[in-house]
PDB file of C-alpha atoms in Angstrom:
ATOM      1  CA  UNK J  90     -13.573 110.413  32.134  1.00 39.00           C
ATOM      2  CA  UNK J  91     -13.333 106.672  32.075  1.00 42.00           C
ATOM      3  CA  UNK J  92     -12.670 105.019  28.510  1.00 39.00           C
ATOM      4  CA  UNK J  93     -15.179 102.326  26.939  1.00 42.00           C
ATOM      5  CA  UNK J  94     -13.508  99.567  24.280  1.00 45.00           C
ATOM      6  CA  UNK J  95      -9.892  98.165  23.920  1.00 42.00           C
ATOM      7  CA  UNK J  96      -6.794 100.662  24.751  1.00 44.00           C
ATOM      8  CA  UNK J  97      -4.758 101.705  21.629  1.00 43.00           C
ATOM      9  CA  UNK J  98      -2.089  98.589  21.935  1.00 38.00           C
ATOM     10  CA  UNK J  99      -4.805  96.356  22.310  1.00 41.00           C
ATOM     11  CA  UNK J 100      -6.874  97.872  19.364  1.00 39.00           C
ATOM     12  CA  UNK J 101      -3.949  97.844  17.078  1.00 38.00           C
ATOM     13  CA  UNK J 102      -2.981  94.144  18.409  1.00 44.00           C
ATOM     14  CA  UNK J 103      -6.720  92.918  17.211  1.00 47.00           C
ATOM     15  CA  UNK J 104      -6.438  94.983  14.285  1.00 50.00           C
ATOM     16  CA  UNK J 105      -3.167  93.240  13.317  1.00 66.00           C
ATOM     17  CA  UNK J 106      -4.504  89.810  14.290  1.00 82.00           C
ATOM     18  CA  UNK J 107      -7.650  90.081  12.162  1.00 84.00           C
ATOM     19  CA  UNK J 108      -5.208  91.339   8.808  1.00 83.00           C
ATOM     20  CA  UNK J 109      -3.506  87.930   9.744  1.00 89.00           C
ATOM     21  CA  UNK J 110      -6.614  85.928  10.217  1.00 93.00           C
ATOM     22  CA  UNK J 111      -7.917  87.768   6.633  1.00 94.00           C
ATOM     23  CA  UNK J 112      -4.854  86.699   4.897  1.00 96.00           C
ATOM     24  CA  UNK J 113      -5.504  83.106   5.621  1.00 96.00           C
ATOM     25  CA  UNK J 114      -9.401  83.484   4.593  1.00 97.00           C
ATOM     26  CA  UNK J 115      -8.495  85.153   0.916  1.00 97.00           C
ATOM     27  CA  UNK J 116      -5.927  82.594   0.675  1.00 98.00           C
ATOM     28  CA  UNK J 117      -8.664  79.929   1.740  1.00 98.00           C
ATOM     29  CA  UNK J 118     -11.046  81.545  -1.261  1.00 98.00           C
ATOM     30  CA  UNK J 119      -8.651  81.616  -3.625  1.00 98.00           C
ATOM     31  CA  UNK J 120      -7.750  77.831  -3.523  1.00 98.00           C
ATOM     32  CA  UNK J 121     -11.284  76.761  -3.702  1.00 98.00           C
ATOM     33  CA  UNK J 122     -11.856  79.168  -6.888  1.00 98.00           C
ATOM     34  CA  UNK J 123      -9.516  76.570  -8.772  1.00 98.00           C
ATOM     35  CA  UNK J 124      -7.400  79.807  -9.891  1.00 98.00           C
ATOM     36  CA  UNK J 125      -3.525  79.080  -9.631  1.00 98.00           C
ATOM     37  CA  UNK J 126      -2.953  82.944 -10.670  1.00 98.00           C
ATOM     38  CA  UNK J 127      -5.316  83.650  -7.781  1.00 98.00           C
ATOM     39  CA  UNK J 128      -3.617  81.468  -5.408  1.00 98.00           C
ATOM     40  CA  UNK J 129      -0.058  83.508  -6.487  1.00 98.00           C
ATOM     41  CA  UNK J 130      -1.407  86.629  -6.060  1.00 98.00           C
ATOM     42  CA  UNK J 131      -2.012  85.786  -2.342  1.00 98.00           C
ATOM     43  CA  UNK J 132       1.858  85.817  -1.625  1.00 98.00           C
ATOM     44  CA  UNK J 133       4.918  88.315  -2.272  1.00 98.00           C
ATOM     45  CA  UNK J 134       7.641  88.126  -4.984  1.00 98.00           C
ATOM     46  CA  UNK J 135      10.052  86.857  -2.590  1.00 98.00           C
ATOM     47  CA  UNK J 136       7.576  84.744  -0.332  1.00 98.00           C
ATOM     48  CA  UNK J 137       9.807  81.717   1.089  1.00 98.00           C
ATOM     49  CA  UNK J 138       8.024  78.432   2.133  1.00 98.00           C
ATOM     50  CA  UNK J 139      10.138  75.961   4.796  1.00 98.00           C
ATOM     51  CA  UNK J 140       8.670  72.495   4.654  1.00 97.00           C
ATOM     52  CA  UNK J 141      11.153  71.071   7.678  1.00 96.00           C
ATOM     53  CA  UNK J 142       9.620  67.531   7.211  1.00 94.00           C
ATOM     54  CA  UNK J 143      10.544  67.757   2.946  1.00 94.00           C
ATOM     55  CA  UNK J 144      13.436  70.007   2.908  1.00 96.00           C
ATOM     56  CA  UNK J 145      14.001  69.548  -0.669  1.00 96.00           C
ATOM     57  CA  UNK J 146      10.103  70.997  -1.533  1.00 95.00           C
ATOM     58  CA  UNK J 147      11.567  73.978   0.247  1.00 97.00           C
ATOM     59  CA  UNK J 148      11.378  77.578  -2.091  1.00 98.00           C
ATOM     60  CA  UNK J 149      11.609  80.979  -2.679  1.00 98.00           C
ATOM     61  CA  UNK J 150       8.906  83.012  -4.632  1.00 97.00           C
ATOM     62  CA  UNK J 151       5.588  83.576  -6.216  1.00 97.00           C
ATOM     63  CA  UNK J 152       6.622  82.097  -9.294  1.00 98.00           C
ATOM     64  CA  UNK J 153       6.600  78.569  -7.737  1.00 98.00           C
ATOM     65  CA  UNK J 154       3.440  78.972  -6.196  1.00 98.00           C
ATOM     66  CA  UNK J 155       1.784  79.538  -9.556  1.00 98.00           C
ATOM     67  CA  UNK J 156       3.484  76.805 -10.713  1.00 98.00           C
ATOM     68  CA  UNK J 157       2.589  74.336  -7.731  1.00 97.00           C
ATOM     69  CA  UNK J 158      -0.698  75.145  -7.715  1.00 98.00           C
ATOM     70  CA  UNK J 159      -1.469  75.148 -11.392  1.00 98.00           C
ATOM     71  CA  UNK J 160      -0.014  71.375 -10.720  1.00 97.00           C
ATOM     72  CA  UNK J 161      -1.733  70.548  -7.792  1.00 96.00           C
ATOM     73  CA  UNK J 162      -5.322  71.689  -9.375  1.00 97.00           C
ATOM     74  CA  UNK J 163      -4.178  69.548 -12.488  1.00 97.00           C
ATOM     75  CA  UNK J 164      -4.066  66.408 -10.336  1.00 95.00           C
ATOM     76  CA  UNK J 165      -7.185  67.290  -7.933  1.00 96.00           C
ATOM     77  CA  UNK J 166      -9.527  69.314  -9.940  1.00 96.00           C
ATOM     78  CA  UNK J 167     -12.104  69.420  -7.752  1.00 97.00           C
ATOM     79  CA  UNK J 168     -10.062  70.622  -4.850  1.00 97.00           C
ATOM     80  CA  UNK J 169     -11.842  72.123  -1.732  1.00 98.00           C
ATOM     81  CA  UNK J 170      -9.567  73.441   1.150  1.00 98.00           C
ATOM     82  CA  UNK J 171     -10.638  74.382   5.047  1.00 98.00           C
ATOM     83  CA  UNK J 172      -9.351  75.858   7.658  1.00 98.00           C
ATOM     84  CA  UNK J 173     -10.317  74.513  10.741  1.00 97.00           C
ATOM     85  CA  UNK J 174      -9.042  76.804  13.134  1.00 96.00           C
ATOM     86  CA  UNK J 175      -6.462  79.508  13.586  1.00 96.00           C
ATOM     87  CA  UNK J 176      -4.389  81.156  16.176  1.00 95.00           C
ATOM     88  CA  UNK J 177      -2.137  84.361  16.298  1.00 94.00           C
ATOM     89  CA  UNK J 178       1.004  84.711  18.026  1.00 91.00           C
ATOM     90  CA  UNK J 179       2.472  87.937  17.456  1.00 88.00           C
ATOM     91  CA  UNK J 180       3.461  88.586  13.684  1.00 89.00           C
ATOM     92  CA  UNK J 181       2.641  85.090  12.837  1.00 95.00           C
ATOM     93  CA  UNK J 182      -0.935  83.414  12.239  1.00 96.00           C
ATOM     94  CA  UNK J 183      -0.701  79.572  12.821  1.00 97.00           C
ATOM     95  CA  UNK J 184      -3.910  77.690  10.837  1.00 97.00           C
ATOM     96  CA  UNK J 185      -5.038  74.164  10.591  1.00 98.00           C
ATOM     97  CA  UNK J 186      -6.251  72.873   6.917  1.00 98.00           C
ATOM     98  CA  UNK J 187      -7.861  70.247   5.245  1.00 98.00           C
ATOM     99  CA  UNK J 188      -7.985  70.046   1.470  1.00 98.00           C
ATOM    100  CA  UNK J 189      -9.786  67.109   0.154  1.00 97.00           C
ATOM    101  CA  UNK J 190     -11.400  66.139  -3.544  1.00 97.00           C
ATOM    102  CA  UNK J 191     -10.626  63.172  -5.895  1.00 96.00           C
ATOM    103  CA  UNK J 192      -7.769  63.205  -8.054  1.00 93.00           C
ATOM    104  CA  UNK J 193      -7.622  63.037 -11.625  1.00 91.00           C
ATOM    105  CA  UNK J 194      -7.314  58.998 -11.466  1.00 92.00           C
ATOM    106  CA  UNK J 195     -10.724  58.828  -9.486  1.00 93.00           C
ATOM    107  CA  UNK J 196      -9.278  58.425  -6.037  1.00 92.00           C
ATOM    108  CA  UNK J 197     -10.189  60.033  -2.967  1.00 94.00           C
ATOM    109  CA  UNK J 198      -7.319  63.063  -1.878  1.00 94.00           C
ATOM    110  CA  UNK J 199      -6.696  64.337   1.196  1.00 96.00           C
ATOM    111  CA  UNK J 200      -4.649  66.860   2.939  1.00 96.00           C
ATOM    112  CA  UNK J 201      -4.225  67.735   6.761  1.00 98.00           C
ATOM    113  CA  UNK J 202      -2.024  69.761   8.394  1.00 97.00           C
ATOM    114  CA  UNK J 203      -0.924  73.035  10.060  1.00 98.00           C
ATOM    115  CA  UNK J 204       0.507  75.872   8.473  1.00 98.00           C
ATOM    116  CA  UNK J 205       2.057  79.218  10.086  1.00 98.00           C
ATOM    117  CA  UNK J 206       2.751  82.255   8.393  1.00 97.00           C
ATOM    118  CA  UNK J 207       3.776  85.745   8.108  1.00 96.00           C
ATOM    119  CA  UNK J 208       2.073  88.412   5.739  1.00 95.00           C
ATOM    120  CA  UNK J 209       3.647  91.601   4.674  1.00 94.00           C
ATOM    121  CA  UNK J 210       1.490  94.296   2.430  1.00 91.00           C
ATOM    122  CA  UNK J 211      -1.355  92.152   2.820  1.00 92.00           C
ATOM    123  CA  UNK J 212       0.346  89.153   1.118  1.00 96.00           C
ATOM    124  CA  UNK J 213       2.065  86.339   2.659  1.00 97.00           C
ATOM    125  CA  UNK J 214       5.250  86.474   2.592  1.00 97.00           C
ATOM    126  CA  UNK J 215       6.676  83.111   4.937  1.00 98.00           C
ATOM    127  CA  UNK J 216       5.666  80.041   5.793  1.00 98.00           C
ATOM    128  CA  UNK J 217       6.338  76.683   7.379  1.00 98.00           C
ATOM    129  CA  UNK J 218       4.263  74.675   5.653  1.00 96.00           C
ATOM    130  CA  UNK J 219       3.160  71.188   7.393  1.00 97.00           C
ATOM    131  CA  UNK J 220       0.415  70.051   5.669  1.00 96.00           C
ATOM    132  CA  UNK J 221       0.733  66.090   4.019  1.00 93.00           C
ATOM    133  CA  UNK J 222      -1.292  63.281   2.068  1.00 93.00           C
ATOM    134  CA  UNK J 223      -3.510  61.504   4.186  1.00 94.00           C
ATOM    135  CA  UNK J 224      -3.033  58.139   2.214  1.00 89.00           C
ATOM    136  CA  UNK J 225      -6.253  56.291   2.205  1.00 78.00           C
ATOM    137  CA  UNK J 226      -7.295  53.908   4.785  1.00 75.00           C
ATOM    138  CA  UNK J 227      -7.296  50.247   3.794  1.00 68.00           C
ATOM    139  CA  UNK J 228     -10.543  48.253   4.078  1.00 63.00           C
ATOM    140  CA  UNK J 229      -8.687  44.839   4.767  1.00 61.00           C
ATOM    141  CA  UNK J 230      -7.186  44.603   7.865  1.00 54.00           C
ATOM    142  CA  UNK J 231      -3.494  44.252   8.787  1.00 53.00           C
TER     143      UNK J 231
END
């Protein structure tokens, strides 16, 4: 009897890539409900973020994400992030995001940049984080 559908490796392959995929979408939610707590909850107690092009914003822990993010919401209230595409390679989900509102001084913010990850329990628990300020473009010329 021939078999319909995916074979078990590849149904358990898509089933792990769309738990990846999901982990970027509630982390997605949570930063555009403005809820540092929420934000936390989205990684592990002992989540590590890399930033190889800012070593020294490198850390361990949710702890530090509720504090970042309780900062970074102070400064850009009106924060809305997107992700603009994402990819899975093996254990690791690779997005693209843009985060963009006005900060608290009334100027235009904006964020760009890839981020790749790891989840564990439904969490995230790694990163190697690459997304930066997009400083504003000048309307004089050089």
């Amino acid at each position: 009897m021939a078999r319909l559908g995916l074979n078990n490796t590849q149904s358990l392959r898509r089933s792990s890539s769309v738990h990846l995929i999901d982990a970027v979408g509630r982390l997605c939610d949570a930063i555009n409900s403005h809820s540092a707590q929420r934000v936390a909850d989205c990684f592990t107690a002992d989540y590590a973020a890399e930033v190889p092009h800012r070593p020294a914003e490198s850390f361990t822990g949710r702890e530090r994400v509720l504090m970042n993010w309780s900062l970074i919401f102070t400064r850009v209230p009106d924060l809305q992030a997107r992700v603009l595409r994402t990819a899975v390679s093996g254990s690791e989900v690779w997005s693209e995001w843009e985060m963009s509102g006005t900060s608290f001084e009334g100027l235009p913010a904006l964020l760009v940049g890839p981020v790749v990850m790891t989840v564990r329990d439904d969490r995230i628990n790694w990163t190697r984080f690459y997304v930066s300020p997009v400083p504003p473009v000048s309307s004089q010329g050089n």
